[in-house]
GROMACS .gro file of C-alpha atoms in nm:
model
  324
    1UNK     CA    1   0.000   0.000   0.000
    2UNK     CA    2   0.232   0.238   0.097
    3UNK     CA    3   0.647   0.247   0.068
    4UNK     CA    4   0.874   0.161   0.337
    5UNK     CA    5   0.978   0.470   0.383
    6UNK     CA    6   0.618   0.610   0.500
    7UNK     CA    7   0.573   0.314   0.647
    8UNK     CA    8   0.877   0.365   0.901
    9UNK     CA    9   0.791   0.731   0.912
   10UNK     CA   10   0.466   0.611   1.066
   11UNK     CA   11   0.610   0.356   1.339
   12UNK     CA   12   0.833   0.603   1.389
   13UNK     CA   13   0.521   0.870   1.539
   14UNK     CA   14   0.398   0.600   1.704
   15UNK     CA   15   0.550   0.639   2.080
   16UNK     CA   16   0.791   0.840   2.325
   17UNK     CA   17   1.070   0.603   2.306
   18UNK     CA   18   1.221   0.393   2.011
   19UNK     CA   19   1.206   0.097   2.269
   20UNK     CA   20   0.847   0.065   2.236
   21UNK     CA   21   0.732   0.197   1.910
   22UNK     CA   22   0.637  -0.214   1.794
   23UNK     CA   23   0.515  -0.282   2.126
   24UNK     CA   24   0.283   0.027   2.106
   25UNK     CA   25   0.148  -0.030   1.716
   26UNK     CA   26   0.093  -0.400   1.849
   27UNK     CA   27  -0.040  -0.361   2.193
   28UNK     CA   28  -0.291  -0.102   2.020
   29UNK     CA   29  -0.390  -0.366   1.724
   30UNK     CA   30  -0.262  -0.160   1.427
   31UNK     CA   31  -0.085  -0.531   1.336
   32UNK     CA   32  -0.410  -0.638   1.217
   33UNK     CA   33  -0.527  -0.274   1.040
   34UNK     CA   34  -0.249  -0.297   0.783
   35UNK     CA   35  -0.056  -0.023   0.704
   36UNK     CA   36  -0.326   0.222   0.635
   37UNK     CA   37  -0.470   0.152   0.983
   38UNK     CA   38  -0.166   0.237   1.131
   39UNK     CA   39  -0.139   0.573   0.988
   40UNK     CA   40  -0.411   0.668   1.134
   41UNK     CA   41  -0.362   0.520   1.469
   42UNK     CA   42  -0.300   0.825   1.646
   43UNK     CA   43  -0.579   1.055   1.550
   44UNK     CA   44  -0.838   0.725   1.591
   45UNK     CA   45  -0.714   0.630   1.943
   46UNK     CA   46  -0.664   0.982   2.052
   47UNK     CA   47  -0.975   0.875   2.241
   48UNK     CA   48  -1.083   1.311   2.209
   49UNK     CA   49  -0.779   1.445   2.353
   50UNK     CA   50  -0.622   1.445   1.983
   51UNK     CA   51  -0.356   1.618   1.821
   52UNK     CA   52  -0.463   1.949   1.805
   53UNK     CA   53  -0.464   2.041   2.170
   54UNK     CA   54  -0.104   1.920   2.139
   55UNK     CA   55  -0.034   2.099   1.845
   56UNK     CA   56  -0.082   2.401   1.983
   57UNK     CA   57   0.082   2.375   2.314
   58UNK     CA   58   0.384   2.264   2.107
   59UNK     CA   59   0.380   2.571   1.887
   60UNK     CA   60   0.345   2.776   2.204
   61UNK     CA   61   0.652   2.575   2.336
   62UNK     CA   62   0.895   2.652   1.992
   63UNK     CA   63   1.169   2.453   1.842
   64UNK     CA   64   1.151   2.171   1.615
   65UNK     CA   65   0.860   2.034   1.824
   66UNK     CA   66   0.606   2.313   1.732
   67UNK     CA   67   0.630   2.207   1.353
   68UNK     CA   68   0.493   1.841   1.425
   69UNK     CA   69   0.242   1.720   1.605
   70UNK     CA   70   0.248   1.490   1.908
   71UNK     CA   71   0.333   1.133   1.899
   72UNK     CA   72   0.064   0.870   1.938
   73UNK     CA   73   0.165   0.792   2.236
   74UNK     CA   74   0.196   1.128   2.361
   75UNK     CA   75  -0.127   1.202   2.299
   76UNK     CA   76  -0.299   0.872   2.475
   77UNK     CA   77  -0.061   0.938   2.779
   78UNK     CA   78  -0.188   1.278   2.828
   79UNK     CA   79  -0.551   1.127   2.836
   80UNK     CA   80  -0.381   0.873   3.089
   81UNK     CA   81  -0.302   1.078   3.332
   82UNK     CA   82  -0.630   1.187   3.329
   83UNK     CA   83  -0.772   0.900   3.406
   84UNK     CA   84  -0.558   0.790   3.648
   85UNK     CA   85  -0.711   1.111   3.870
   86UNK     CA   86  -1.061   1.016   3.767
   87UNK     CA   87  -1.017   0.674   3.816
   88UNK     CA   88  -0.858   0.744   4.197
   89UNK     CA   89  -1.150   0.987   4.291
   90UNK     CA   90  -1.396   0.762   4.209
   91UNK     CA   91  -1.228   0.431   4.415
   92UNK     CA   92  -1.182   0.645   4.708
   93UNK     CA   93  -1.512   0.730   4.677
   94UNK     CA   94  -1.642   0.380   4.695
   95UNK     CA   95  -1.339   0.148   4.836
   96UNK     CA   96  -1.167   0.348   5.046
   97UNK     CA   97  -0.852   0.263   4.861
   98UNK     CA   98  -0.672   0.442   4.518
   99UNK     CA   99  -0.556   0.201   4.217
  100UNK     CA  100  -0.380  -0.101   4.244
  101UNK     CA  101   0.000  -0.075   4.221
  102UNK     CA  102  -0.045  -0.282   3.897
  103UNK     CA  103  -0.212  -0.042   3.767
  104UNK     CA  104   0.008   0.259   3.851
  105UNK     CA  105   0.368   0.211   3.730
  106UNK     CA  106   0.533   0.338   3.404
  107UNK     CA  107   0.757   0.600   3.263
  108UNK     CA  108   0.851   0.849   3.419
  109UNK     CA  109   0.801   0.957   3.843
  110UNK     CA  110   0.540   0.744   3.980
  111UNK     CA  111   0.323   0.945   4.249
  112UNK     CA  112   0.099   0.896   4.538
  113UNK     CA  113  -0.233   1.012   4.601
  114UNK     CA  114  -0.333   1.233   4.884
  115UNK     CA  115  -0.608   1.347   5.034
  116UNK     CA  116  -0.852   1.036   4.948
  117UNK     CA  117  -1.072   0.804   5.176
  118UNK     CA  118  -1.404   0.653   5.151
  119UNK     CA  119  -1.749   0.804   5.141
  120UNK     CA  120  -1.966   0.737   5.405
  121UNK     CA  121  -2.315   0.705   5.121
  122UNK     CA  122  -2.644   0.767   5.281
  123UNK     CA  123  -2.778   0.699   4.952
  124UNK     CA  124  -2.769   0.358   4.801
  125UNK     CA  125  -2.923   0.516   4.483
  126UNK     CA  126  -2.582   0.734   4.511
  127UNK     CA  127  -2.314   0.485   4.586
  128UNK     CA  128  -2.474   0.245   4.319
  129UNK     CA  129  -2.411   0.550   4.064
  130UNK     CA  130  -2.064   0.611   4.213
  131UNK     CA  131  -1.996   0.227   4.204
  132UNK     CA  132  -2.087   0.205   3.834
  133UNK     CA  133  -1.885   0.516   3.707
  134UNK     CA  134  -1.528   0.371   3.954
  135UNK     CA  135  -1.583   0.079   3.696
  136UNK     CA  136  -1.573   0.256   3.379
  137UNK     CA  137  -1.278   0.501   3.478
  138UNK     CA  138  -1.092   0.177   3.588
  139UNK     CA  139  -1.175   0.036   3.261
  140UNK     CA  140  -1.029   0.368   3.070
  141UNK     CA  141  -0.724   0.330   3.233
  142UNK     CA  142  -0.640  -0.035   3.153
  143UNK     CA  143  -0.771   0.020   2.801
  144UNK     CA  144  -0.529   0.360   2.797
  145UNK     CA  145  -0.212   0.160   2.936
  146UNK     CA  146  -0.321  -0.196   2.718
  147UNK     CA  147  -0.246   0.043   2.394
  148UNK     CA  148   0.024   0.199   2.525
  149UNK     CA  149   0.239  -0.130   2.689
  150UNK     CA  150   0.560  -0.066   2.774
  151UNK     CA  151   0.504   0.364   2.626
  152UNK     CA  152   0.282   0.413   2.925
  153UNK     CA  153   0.348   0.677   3.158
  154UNK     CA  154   0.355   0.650   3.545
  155UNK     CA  155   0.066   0.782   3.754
  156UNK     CA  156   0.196   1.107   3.811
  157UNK     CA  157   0.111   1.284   4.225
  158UNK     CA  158  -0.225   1.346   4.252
  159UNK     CA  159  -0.358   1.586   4.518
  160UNK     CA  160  -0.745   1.598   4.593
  161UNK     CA  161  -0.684   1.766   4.924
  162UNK     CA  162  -0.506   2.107   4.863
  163UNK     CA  163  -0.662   2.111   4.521
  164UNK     CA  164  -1.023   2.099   4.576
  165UNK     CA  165  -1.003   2.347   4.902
  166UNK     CA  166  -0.800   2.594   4.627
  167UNK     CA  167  -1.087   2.490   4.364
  168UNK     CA  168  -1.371   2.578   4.606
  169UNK     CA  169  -1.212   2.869   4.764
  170UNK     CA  170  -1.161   3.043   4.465
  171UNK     CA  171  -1.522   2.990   4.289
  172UNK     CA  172  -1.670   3.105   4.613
  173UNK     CA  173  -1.830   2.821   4.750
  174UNK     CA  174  -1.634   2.849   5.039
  175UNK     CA  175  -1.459   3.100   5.203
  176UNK     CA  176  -1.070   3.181   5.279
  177UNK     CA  177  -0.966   2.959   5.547
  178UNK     CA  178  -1.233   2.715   5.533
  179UNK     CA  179  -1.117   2.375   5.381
  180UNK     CA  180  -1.349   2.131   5.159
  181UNK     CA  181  -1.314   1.753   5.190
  182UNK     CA  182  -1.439   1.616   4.848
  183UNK     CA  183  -1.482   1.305   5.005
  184UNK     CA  184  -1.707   1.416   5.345
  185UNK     CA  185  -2.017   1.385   5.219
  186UNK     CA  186  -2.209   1.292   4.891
  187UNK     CA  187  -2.289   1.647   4.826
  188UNK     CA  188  -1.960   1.703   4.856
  189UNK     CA  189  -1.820   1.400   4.611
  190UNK     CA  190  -2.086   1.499   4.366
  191UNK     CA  191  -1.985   1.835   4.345
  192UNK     CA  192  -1.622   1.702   4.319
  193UNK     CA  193  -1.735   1.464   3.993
  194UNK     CA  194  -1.882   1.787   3.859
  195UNK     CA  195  -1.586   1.953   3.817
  196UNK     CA  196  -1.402   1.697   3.620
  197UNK     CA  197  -1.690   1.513   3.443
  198UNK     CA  198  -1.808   1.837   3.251
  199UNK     CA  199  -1.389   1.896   3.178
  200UNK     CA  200  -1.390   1.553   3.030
  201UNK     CA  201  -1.645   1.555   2.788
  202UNK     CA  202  -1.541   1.906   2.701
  203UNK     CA  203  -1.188   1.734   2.565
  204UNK     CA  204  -1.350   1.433   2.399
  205UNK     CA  205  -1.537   1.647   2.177
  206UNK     CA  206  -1.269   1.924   2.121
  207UNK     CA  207  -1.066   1.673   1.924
  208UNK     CA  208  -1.355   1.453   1.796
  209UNK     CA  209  -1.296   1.668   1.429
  210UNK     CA  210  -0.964   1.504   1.454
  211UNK     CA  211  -1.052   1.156   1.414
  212UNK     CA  212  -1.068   1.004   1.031
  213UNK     CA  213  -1.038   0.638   1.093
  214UNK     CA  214  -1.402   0.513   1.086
  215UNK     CA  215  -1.266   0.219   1.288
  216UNK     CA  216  -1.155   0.414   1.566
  217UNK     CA  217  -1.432   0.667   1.568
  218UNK     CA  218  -1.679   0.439   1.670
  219UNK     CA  219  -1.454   0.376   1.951
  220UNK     CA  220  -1.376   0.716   2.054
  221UNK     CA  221  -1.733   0.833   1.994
  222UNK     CA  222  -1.829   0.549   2.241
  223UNK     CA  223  -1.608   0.690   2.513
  224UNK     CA  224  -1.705   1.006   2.473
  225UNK     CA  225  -2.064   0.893   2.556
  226UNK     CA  226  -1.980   0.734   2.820
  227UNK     CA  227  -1.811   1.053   2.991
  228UNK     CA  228  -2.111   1.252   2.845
  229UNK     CA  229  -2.328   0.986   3.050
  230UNK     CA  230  -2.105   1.037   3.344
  231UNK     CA  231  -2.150   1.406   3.333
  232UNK     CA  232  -2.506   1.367   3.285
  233UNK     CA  233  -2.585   1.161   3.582
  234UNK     CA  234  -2.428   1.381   3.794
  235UNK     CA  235  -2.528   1.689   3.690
  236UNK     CA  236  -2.908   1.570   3.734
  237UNK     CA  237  -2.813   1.435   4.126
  238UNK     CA  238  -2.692   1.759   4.185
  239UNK     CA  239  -3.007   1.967   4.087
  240UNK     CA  240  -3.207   1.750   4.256
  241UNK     CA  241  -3.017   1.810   4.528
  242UNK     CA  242  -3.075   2.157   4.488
  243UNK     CA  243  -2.722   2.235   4.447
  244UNK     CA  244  -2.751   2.406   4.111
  245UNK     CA  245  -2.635   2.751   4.244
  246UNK     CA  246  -2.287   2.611   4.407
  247UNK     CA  247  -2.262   2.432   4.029
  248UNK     CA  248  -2.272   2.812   3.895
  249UNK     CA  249  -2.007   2.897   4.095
  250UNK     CA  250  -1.817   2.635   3.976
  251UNK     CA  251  -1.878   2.677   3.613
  252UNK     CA  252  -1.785   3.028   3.645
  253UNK     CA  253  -1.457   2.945   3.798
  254UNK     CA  254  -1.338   2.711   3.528
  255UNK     CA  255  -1.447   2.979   3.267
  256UNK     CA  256  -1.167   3.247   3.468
  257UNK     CA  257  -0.912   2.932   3.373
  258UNK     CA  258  -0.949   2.820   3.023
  259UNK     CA  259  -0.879   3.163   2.815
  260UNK     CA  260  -1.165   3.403   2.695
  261UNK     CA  261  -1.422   3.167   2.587
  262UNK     CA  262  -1.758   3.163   2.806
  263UNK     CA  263  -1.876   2.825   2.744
  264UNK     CA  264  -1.897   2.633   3.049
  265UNK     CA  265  -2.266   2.624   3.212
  266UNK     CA  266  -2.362   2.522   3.523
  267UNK     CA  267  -2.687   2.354   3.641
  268UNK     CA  268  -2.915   2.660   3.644
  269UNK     CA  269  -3.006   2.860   3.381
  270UNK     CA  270  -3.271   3.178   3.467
  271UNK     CA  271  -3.372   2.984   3.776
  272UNK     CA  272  -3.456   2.635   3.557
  273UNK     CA  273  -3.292   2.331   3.499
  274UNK     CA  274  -2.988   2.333   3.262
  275UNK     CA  275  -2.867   1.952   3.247
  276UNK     CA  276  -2.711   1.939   2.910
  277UNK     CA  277  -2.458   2.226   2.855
  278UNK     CA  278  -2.526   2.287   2.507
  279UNK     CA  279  -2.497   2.597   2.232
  280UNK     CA  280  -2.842   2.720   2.024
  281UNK     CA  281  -2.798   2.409   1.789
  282UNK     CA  282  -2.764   2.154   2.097
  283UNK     CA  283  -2.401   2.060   2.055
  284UNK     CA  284  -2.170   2.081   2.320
  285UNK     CA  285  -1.860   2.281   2.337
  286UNK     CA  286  -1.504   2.130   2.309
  287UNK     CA  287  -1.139   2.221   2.505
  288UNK     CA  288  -0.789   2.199   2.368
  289UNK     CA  289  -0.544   1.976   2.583
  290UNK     CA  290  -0.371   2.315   2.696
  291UNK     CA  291  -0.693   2.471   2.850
  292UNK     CA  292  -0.767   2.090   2.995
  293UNK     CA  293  -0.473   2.195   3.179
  294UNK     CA  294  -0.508   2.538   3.276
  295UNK     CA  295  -0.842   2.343   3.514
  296UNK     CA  296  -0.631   2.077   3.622
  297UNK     CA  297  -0.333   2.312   3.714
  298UNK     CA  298  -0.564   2.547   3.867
  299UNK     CA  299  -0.387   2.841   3.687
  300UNK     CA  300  -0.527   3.025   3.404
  301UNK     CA  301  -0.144   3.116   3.279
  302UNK     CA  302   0.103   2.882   3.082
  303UNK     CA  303   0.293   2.633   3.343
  304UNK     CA  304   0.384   2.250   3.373
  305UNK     CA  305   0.257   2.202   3.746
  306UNK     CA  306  -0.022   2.283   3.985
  307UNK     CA  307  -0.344   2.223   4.129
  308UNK     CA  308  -0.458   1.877   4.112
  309UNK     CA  309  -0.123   1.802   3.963
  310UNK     CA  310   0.142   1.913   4.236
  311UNK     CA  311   0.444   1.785   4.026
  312UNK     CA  312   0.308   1.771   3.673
  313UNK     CA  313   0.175   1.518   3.440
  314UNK     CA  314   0.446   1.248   3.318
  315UNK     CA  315   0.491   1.260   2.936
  316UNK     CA  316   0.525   1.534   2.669
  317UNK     CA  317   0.202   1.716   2.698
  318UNK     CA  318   0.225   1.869   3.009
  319UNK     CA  319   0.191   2.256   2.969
  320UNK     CA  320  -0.138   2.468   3.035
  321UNK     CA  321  -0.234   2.728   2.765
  322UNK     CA  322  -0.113   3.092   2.860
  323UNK     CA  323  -0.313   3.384   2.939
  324UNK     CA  324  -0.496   3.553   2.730
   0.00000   0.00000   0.00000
């Protein structure tokens, strides 16, 4: 199909390391999509957190790197360390206990999680939710480090304990030298999930142009639902709980973040319910990797470290989008 010189070109996009470039087109099942398939391997199993995000970041960064785009791998460990905080809020949540050391180590610094311990549910209805979404973001992270074998980055340090108390402090829910436990209460665990659920369906569909590779789309599209479904749920506990206003405040603080757009919506809108955060045409807005990161970093200017990430993520996309 194509010459061995695009072919190699191709493997040679296809992780961080030289080591694992055939480990990573194999572990990911390009082996069996021919050489077409695995050209297109890294905007297909982007899994929404595609190229462009890193694109840009890159061009912000200079150098060689700004006139190519990520690596495959790059790309899927950036949505890795994502899911490795998702996946650890949500276990807390409902075991008392982060993810299994199995599950954990990789390339580059492997870090611990603070801040985390069971929920004490009142609500079976709630801990049955909470149950059911721990499985899925488990699920994302073996299928994440499964494609990426021996490429796979480390879980980087996650704090939830400094992080959320910053989060909450600074979109006035609560006030300077009050802390908030996301992990005291359900209200409180919700309103934790809120915060990164609506982030995460924000990247899926900011790179969701990005994806060619019919193959592959289905599969990204499918995980993209089920964050969307994630989101979803929890945005509907949390007007039922009547907690739409704190949701606001929240949505407000993630717009200061993420450059001049004024996308994200809370719960409420004029008074009524405002479940699905959607434009005129009902389509939901999307986020570049780099304003991903300017949420997760807590820091609406261009750095490496912060917020929910003390030390960083591990891998090349790493850097929040800078001010505008």
């Amino acid at each position: 199909m194509f010459g061995k010189r695009y072919t190699r070109q191709l493997i040679e996009r296809s992780a961080e390391n030289a080591t694992d470039r055939r480990r990573f087109l194999k572990a990911a099942g390009a082996a069996g999509l021919g050489v077409a398939g695995a050209g297109a391997l890294g905007t297909a199993l982007s899994l929404g957190l595609g190229s462009a995000g890193a694109t840009q970041q890159y061009g912000q960064q200079g150098g060689d790197a700004a006139k190519e785009a990520a690596s495959d791998a790059a790309v899927l460990n950036f949505a890795l360390n994502l899911e490795y905080l998702e996946a650890n809020l949500y276990s807390f949540a409902v075991y008392g206990y982060g993810l299994n050391e199995k599950y954990v180590n990789g390339v580059g610094n492997l870090g611990k999680v603070s801040g985390g311990h069971a929920v004490k549910f009142k609500s079976e209805h709630v801990k049955q939710i909470c149950q059911e979404i721990a499985g899925d973001e488990v699920a994302h992270v073996n299928f994440l480090r499964k494609a990426l074998n021996k490429a796979a980055v480390a879980q980087p340090e996650i704090d939830f304990q400094n992080s959320f108390t910053a989060a909450m402090q600074a979109a006035g829910v609560i006030k300077q030298g009050q802390t908030f436990d996301p992990f005291a209460s359900e209200n409180n665990f919700l309103l934790a999930a809120y915060l990164f659920e609506d982030v995460g369906v924000s990247a899926y569909k900011g790179a969701a142009p990005l994806v060619n590779n019919k193959t592959f789309l289905d599969a990204a599209a499918g995980i993209m639902a089920v964050e969307a479904y994630h989101a979803g749920i929890v945005r509907s506990a949390l007007f039922e709980r009547g907690l739409g206003d704190v949701t606001n405040k929240m949505s407000d603080a993630r717009d200061s973040l993420d450059g001049k757009a004024d996308d994200d919506e809370g719960v409420l809108k004029d008074g009524k319910a405002n479940l699905v955060p959607a434009d005129a045409n009902g389509i939901a807005f999307g986020r570049s990797a780099d304003r991903v990161l300017n949420i997760a970093y807590l820091n609406p200017d261009k750095v490496s470290s912060g917020g929910f990430f003390p030390r960083g993520l591990n891998g090349d996309i790493a850097t929040s989008g800078a001010k505008e």
